[in-house]
Short mmCIF file of C-alpha atoms in Angstrom, two decimals:
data_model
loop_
_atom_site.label_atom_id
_atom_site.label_comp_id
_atom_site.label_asym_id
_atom_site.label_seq_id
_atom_site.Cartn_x
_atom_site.Cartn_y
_atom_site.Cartn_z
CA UNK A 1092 0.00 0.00 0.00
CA UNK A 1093 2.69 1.99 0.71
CA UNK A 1094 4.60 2.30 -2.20
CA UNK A 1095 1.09 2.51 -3.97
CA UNK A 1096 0.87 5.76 -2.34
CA UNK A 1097 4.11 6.42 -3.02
CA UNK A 1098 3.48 6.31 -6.56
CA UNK A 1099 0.46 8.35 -6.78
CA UNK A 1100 1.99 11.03 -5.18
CA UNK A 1101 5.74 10.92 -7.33
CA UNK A 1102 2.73 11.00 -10.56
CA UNK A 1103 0.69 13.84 -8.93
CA UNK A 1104 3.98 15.62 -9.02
CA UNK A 1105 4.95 15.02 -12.07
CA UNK A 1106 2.17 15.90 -13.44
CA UNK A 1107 2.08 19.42 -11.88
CA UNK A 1108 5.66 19.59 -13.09
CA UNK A 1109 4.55 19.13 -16.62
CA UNK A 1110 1.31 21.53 -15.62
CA UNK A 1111 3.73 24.24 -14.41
CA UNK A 1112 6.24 24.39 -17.17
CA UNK A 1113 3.87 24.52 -19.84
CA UNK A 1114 2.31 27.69 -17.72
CA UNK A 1115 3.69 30.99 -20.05
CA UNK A 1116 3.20 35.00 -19.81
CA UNK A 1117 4.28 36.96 -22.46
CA UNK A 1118 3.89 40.97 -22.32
CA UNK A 1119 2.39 42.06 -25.18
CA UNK A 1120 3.04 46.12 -25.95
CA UNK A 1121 0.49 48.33 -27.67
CA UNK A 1122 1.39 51.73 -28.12
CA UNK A 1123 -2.16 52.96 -28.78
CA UNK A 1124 -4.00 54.08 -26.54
CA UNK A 1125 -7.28 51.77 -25.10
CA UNK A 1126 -9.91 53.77 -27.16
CA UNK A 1127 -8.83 52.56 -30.22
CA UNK A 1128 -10.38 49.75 -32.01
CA UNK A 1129 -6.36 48.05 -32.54
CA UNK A 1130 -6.65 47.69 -28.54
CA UNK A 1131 -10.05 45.88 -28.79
CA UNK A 1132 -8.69 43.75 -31.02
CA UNK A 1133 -5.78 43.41 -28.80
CA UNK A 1134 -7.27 42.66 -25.66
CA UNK A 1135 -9.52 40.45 -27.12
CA UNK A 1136 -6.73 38.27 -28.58
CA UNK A 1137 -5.48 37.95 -24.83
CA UNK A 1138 -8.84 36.68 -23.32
CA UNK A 1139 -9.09 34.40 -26.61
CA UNK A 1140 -5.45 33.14 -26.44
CA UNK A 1141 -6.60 32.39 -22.34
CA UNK A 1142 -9.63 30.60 -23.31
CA UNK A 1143 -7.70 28.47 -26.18
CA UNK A 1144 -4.65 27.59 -23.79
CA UNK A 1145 -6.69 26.48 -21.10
CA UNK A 1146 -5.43 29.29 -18.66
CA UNK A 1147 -1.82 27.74 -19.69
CA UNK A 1148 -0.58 30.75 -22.05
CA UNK A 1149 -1.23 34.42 -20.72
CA UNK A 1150 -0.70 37.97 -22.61
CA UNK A 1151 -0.25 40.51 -20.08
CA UNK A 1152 -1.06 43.63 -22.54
CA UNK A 1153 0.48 47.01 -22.12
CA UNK A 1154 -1.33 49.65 -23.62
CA UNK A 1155 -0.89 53.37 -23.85
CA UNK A 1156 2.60 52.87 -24.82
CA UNK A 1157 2.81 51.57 -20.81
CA UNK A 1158 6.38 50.38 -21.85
CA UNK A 1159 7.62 52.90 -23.50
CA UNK A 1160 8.60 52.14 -26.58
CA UNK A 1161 8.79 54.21 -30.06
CA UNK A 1162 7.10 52.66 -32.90
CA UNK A 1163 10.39 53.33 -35.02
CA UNK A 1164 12.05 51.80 -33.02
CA UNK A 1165 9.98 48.42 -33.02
CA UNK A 1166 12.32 46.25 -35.20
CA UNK A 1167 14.68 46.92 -32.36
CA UNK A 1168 13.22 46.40 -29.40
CA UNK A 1169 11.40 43.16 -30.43
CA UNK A 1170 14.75 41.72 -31.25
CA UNK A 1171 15.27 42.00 -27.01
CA UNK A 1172 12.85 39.68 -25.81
CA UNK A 1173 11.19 42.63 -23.77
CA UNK A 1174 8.54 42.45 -24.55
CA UNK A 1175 7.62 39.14 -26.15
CA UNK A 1176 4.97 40.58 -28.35
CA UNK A 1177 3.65 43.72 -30.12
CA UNK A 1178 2.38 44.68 -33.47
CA UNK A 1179 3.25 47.18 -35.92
CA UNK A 1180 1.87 49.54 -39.13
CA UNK A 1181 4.63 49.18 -41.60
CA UNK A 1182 4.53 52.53 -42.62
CA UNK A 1183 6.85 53.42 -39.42
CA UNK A 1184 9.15 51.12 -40.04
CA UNK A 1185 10.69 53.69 -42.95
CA UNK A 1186 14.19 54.70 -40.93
CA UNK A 1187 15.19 50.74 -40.36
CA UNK A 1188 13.18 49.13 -43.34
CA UNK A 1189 12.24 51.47 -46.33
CA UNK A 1190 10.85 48.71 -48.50
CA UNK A 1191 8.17 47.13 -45.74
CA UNK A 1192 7.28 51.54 -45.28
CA UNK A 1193 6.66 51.59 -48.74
CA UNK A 1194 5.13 48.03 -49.65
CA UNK A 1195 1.61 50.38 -50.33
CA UNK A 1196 0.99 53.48 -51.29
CA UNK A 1197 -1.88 55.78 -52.33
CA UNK A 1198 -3.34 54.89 -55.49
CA UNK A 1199 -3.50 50.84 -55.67
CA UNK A 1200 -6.58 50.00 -53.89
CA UNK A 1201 -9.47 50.93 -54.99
CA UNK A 1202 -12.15 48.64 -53.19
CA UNK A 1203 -12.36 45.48 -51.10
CA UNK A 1204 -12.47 43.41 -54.09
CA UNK A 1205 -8.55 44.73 -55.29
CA UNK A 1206 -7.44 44.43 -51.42
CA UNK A 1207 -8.54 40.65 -50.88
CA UNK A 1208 -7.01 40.25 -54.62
CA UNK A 1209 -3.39 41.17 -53.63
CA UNK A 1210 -3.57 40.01 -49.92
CA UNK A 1211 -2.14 36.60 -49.91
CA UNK A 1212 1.20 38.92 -52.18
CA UNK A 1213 0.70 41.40 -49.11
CA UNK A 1214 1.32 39.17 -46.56
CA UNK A 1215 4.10 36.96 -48.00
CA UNK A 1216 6.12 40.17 -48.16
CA UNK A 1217 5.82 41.73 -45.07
CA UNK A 1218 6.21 38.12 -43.72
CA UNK A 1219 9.35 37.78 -45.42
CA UNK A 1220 10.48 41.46 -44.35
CA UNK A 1221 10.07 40.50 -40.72
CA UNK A 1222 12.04 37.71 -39.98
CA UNK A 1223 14.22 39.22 -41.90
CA UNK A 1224 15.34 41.02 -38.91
CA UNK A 1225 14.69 37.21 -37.17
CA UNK A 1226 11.37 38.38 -35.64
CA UNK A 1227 8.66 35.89 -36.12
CA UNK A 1228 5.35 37.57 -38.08
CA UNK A 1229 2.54 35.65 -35.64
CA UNK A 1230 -0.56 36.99 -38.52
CA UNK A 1231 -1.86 40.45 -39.37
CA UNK A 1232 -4.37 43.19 -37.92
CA UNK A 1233 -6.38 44.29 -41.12
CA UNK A 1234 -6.38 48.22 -41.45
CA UNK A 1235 -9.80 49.21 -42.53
CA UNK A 1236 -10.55 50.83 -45.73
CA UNK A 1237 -10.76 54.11 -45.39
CA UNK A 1238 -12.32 56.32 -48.50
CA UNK A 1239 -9.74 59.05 -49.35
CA UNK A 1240 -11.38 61.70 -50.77
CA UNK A 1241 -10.34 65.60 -51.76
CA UNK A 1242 -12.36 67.63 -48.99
CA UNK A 1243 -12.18 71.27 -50.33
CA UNK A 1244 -12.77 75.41 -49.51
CA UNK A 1245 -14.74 75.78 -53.00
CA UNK A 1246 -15.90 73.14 -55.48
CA UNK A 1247 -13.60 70.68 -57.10
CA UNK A 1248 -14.85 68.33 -59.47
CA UNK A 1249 -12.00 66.37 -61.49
CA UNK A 1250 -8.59 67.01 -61.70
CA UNK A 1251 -8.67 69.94 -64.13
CA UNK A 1252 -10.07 72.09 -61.27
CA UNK A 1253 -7.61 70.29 -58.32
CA UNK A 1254 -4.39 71.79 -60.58
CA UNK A 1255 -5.66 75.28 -60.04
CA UNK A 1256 -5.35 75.15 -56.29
CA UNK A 1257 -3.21 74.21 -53.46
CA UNK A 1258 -3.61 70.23 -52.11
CA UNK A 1259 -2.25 69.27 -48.80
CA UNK A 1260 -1.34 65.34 -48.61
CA UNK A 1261 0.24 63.41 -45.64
CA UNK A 1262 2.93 62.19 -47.14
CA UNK A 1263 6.28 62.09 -49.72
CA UNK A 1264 4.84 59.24 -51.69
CA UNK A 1265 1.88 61.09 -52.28
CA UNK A 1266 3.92 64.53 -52.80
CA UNK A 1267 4.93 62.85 -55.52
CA UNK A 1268 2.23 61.00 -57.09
CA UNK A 1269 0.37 64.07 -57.18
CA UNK A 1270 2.99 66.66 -58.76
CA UNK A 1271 3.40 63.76 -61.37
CA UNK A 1272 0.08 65.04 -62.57
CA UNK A 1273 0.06 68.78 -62.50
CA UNK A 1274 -0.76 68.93 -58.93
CA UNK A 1275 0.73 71.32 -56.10
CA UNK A 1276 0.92 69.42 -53.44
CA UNK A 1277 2.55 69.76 -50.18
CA UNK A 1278 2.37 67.82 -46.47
CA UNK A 1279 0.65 70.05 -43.69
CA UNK A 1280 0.89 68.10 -40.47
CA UNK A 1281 -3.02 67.19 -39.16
CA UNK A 1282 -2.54 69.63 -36.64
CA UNK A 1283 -2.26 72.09 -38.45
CA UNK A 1284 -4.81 71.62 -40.80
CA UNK A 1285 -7.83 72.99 -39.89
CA UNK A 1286 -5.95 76.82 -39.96
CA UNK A 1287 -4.29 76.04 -43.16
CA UNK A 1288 -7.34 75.13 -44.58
CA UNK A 1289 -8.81 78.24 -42.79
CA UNK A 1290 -6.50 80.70 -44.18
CA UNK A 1291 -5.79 79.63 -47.55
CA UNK A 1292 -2.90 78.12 -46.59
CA UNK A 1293 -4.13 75.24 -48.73
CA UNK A 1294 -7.40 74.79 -50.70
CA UNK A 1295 -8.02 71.24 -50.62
CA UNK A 1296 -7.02 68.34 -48.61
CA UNK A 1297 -6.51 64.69 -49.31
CA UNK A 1298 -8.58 63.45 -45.96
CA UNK A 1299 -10.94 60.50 -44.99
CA UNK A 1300 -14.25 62.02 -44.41
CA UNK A 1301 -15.27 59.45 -41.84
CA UNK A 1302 -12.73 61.05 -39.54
CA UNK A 1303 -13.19 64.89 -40.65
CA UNK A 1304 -15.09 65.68 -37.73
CA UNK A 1305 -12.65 64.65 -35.17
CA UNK A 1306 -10.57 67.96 -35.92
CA UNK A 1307 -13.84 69.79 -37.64
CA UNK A 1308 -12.71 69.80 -40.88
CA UNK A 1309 -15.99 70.19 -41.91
CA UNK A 1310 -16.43 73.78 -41.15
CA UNK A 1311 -13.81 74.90 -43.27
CA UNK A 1312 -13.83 72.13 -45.95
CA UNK A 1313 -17.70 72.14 -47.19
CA UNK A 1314 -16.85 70.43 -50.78
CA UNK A 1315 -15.89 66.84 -50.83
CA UNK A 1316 -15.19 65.05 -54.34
CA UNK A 1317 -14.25 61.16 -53.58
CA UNK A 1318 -10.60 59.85 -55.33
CA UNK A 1319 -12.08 56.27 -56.37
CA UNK A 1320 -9.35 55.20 -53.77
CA UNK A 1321 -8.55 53.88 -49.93
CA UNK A 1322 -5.86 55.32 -48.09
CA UNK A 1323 -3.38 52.52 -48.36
CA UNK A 1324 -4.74 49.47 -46.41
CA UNK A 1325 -1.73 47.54 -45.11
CA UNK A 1326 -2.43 45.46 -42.55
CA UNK A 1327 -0.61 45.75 -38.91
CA UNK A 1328 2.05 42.65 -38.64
CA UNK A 1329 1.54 40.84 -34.71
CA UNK A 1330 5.08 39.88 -34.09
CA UNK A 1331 6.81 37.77 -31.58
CA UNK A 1332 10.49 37.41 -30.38
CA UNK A 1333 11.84 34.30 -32.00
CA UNK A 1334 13.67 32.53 -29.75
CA UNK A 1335 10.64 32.86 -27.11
CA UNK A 1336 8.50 31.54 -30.03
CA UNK A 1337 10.40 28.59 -30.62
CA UNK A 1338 10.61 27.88 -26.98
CA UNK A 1339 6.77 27.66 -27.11
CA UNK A 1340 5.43 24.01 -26.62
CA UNK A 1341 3.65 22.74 -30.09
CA UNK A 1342 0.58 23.10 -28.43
CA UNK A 1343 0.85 26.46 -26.85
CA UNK A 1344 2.49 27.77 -30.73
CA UNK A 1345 -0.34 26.82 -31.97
CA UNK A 1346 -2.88 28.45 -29.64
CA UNK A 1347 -1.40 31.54 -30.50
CA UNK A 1348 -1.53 31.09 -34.25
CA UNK A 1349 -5.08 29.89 -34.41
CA UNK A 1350 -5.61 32.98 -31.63
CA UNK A 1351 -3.87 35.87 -33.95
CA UNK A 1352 -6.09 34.28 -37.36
CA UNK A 1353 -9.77 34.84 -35.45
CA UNK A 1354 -8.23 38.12 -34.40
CA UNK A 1355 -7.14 39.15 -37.92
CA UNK A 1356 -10.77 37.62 -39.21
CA UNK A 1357 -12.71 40.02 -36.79
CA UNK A 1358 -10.64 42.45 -38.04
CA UNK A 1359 -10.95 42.34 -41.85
CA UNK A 1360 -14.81 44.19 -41.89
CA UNK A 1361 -14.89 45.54 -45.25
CA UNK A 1362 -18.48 45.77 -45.70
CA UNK A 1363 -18.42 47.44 -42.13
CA UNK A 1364 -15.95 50.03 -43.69
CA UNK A 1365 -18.48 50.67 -46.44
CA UNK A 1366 -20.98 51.14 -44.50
CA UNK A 1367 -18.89 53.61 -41.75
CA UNK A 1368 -18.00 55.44 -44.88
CA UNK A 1369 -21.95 56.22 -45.77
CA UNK A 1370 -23.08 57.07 -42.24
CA UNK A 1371 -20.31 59.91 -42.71
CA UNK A 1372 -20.94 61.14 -45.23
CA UNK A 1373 -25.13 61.52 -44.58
CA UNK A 1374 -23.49 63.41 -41.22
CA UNK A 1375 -21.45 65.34 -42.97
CA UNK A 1376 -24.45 66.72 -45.61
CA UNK A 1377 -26.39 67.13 -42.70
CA UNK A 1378 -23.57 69.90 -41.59
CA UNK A 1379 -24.13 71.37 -45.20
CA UNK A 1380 -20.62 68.97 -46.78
CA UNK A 1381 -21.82 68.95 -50.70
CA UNK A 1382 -20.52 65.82 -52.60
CA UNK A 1383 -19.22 66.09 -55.72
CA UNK A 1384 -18.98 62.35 -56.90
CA UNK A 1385 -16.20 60.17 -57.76
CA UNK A 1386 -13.10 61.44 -59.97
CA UNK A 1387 -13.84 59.80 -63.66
CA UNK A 1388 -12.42 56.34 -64.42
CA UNK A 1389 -9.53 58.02 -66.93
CA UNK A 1390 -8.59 59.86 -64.04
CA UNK A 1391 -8.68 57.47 -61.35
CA UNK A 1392 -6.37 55.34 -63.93
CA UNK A 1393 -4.37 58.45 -64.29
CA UNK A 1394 -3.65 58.18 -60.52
CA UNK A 1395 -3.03 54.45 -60.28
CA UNK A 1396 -0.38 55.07 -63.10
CA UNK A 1397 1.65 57.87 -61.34
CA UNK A 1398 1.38 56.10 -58.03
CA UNK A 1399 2.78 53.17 -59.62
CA UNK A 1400 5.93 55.32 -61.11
CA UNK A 1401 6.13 56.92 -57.38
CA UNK A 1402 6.43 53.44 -55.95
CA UNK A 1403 8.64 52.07 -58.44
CA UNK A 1404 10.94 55.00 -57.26
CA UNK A 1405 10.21 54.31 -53.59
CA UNK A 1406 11.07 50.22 -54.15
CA UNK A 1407 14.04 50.97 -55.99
CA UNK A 1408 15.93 53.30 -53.83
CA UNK A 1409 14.90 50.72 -50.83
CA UNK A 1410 16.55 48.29 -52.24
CA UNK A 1411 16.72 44.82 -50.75
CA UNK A 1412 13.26 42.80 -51.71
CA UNK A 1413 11.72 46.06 -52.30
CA UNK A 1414 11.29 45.52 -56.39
CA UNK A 1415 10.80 41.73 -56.20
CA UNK A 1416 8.08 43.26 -53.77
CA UNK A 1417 6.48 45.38 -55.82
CA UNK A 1418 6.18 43.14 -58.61
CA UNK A 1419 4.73 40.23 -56.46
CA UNK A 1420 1.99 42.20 -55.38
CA UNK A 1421 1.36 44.45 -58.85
CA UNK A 1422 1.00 40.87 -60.63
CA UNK A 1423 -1.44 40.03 -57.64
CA UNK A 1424 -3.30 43.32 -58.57
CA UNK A 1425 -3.60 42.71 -62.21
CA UNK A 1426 -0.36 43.97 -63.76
CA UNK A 1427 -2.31 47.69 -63.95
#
């Protein structure tokens, strides 16, 4: 009887041995702050990743930038191991890794239909980009589609009338794209927008409507025509520090991947975007916003084609992948 008990107990320990070492927390960093949809998403990963694990794999998530960390800096600090997760917009990434800041730009997508087409391109890419820098890409945070549209002081309806007066954009890429077709264009941080836009500063501005109210664009900006195009949708890579993930059990790796895909799922809304998009724009003609339409197919071609010469430039002088990038994902789009 004895050594029966004996036995029990030697397997009872054991098998909290086994219980306990297959117990993980991982700090997971979010640098926005917890209003923002990116930290539902987040947070909801954690209680899903919880659930999946059986209480054995934990993501203690920072948010609010708790941890301090710059987003530029994010190749860098995930190579540490502190912490053992984050995710990041590839568009910050530009100082350390021009070709993953530049892997989309203004003027490709045009509607869910043309995102979903180059996707699987998309994410081979920027999966290929990370662990380049041997960080493991866990899956992807879909950006929504935003509509970017010309929000303007007087009427604009095509791009005859948008080369007679001043355009503020957010960025070089689109500096470029723009002048490529007779446009002035120059960046005005966001800030500073609403008195540019005030005193002539500028006379139009390349802006999502949906979010024109949070800095009441609206009162200065009453004519809105639409481009045809989204602000460039690339998707936030979830990354993980790669010698904790391949210290991960099988079954704990896996939670997480099957975790991070039903996160990325809830994510990818399009028809929610659409929809976001509308309600917008009713409250925005409700606050006396005319709408002028949608530029003309020509010119919404015209546009695709310079964007495609501006990222051709951007690709090239990135070097690396960057080209075989570009060309993955332009076949993916249809060679336009």
């Amino acid at each position: 009887m004895r050594r029966g008990i004996l036995a029990a107990l030697a397997a009872t320990f054991l098998w909290l041995g086994a219980a306990s070492a297959q117990t993980v927390e991982w700090r997971f960093h979010n640098s926005y702050a917890p209003a923002r949809p990116e930290s539902g998403h987040v947070r909801d990963l954690a209680a899903d990743l919880r659930t999946r694990s059986q209480g054995r794999f934990a993501l203690n998530v920072f948010e609010g930038n708790a941890m301090n960390l710059r987003d530029a800096d994010a190749l860098r600090w995930m190579q540490t191991g502190t912490p053992e997760m984050g995710f990041i917009w590839p568009p910050f990434l530009g100082r350390d890794d021009a070709a993953m800041s530049s892997i989309l730009v203004f003027g490709l997508v045009r509607n869910p239909a043309e995102l979903t087409r180059i996707m699987p391109a998309l994410r081979e890419s920027l999966s290929e980009g990370i662990r380049r820098w041997q960080i493991e890409p866990v899956g992807f945070i879909q950006l929504g589609l935003l509509d970017a549209s010309f929000m303007c002081r007087t009427p604009v309806r095509n791009l005859d009338e948008l080369r007679r007066v001043k355009l503020r954009v957010g960025s070089r890429e689109q500096v470029e794209t723009f002048r490529a077709l007779g446009v002035a264009a120059q960046i005005v941080p966001q800030q500073e927008l609403y008195t540019a836009m005030q005193t002539g500063v500028v006379d139009c501005a390349l802006y999502a409507p949906r979010f024109a109210q949070s800095i009441s664009l609206q009162e200065v900006a009453k004519h809105v025509l639409s481009t045809g195009f989204a602000f460039p949708p690339t998707p936030y890579v979830v990354m993980a520090n790669q010698a904790r993930w391949r210290a991960l059990s099988a079954e704990n790796r896996q939670a997480l991947t099957d975790a991070v895909a039903a996160m990325e799922a809830r994510s990818t809304r399009f028809e929610q975007d659409l929809a976001a998009d509308e309600a917008s724009r009713e409250r925005l003609r409700g606050q006396g916003v005319t709408f002028h339409g949608t530029l003309s197919e020509a010119e919404q071609q015209a546009i695709r084609t310079a964007a495609i010469a501006t990222w051709e430039t951007l690709m090239r002088e990135a070097g690396g992948q960057g080209p075989a990038w570009k060309a993955r994902i332009q076949a993916a789009l249809g060679g336009q």
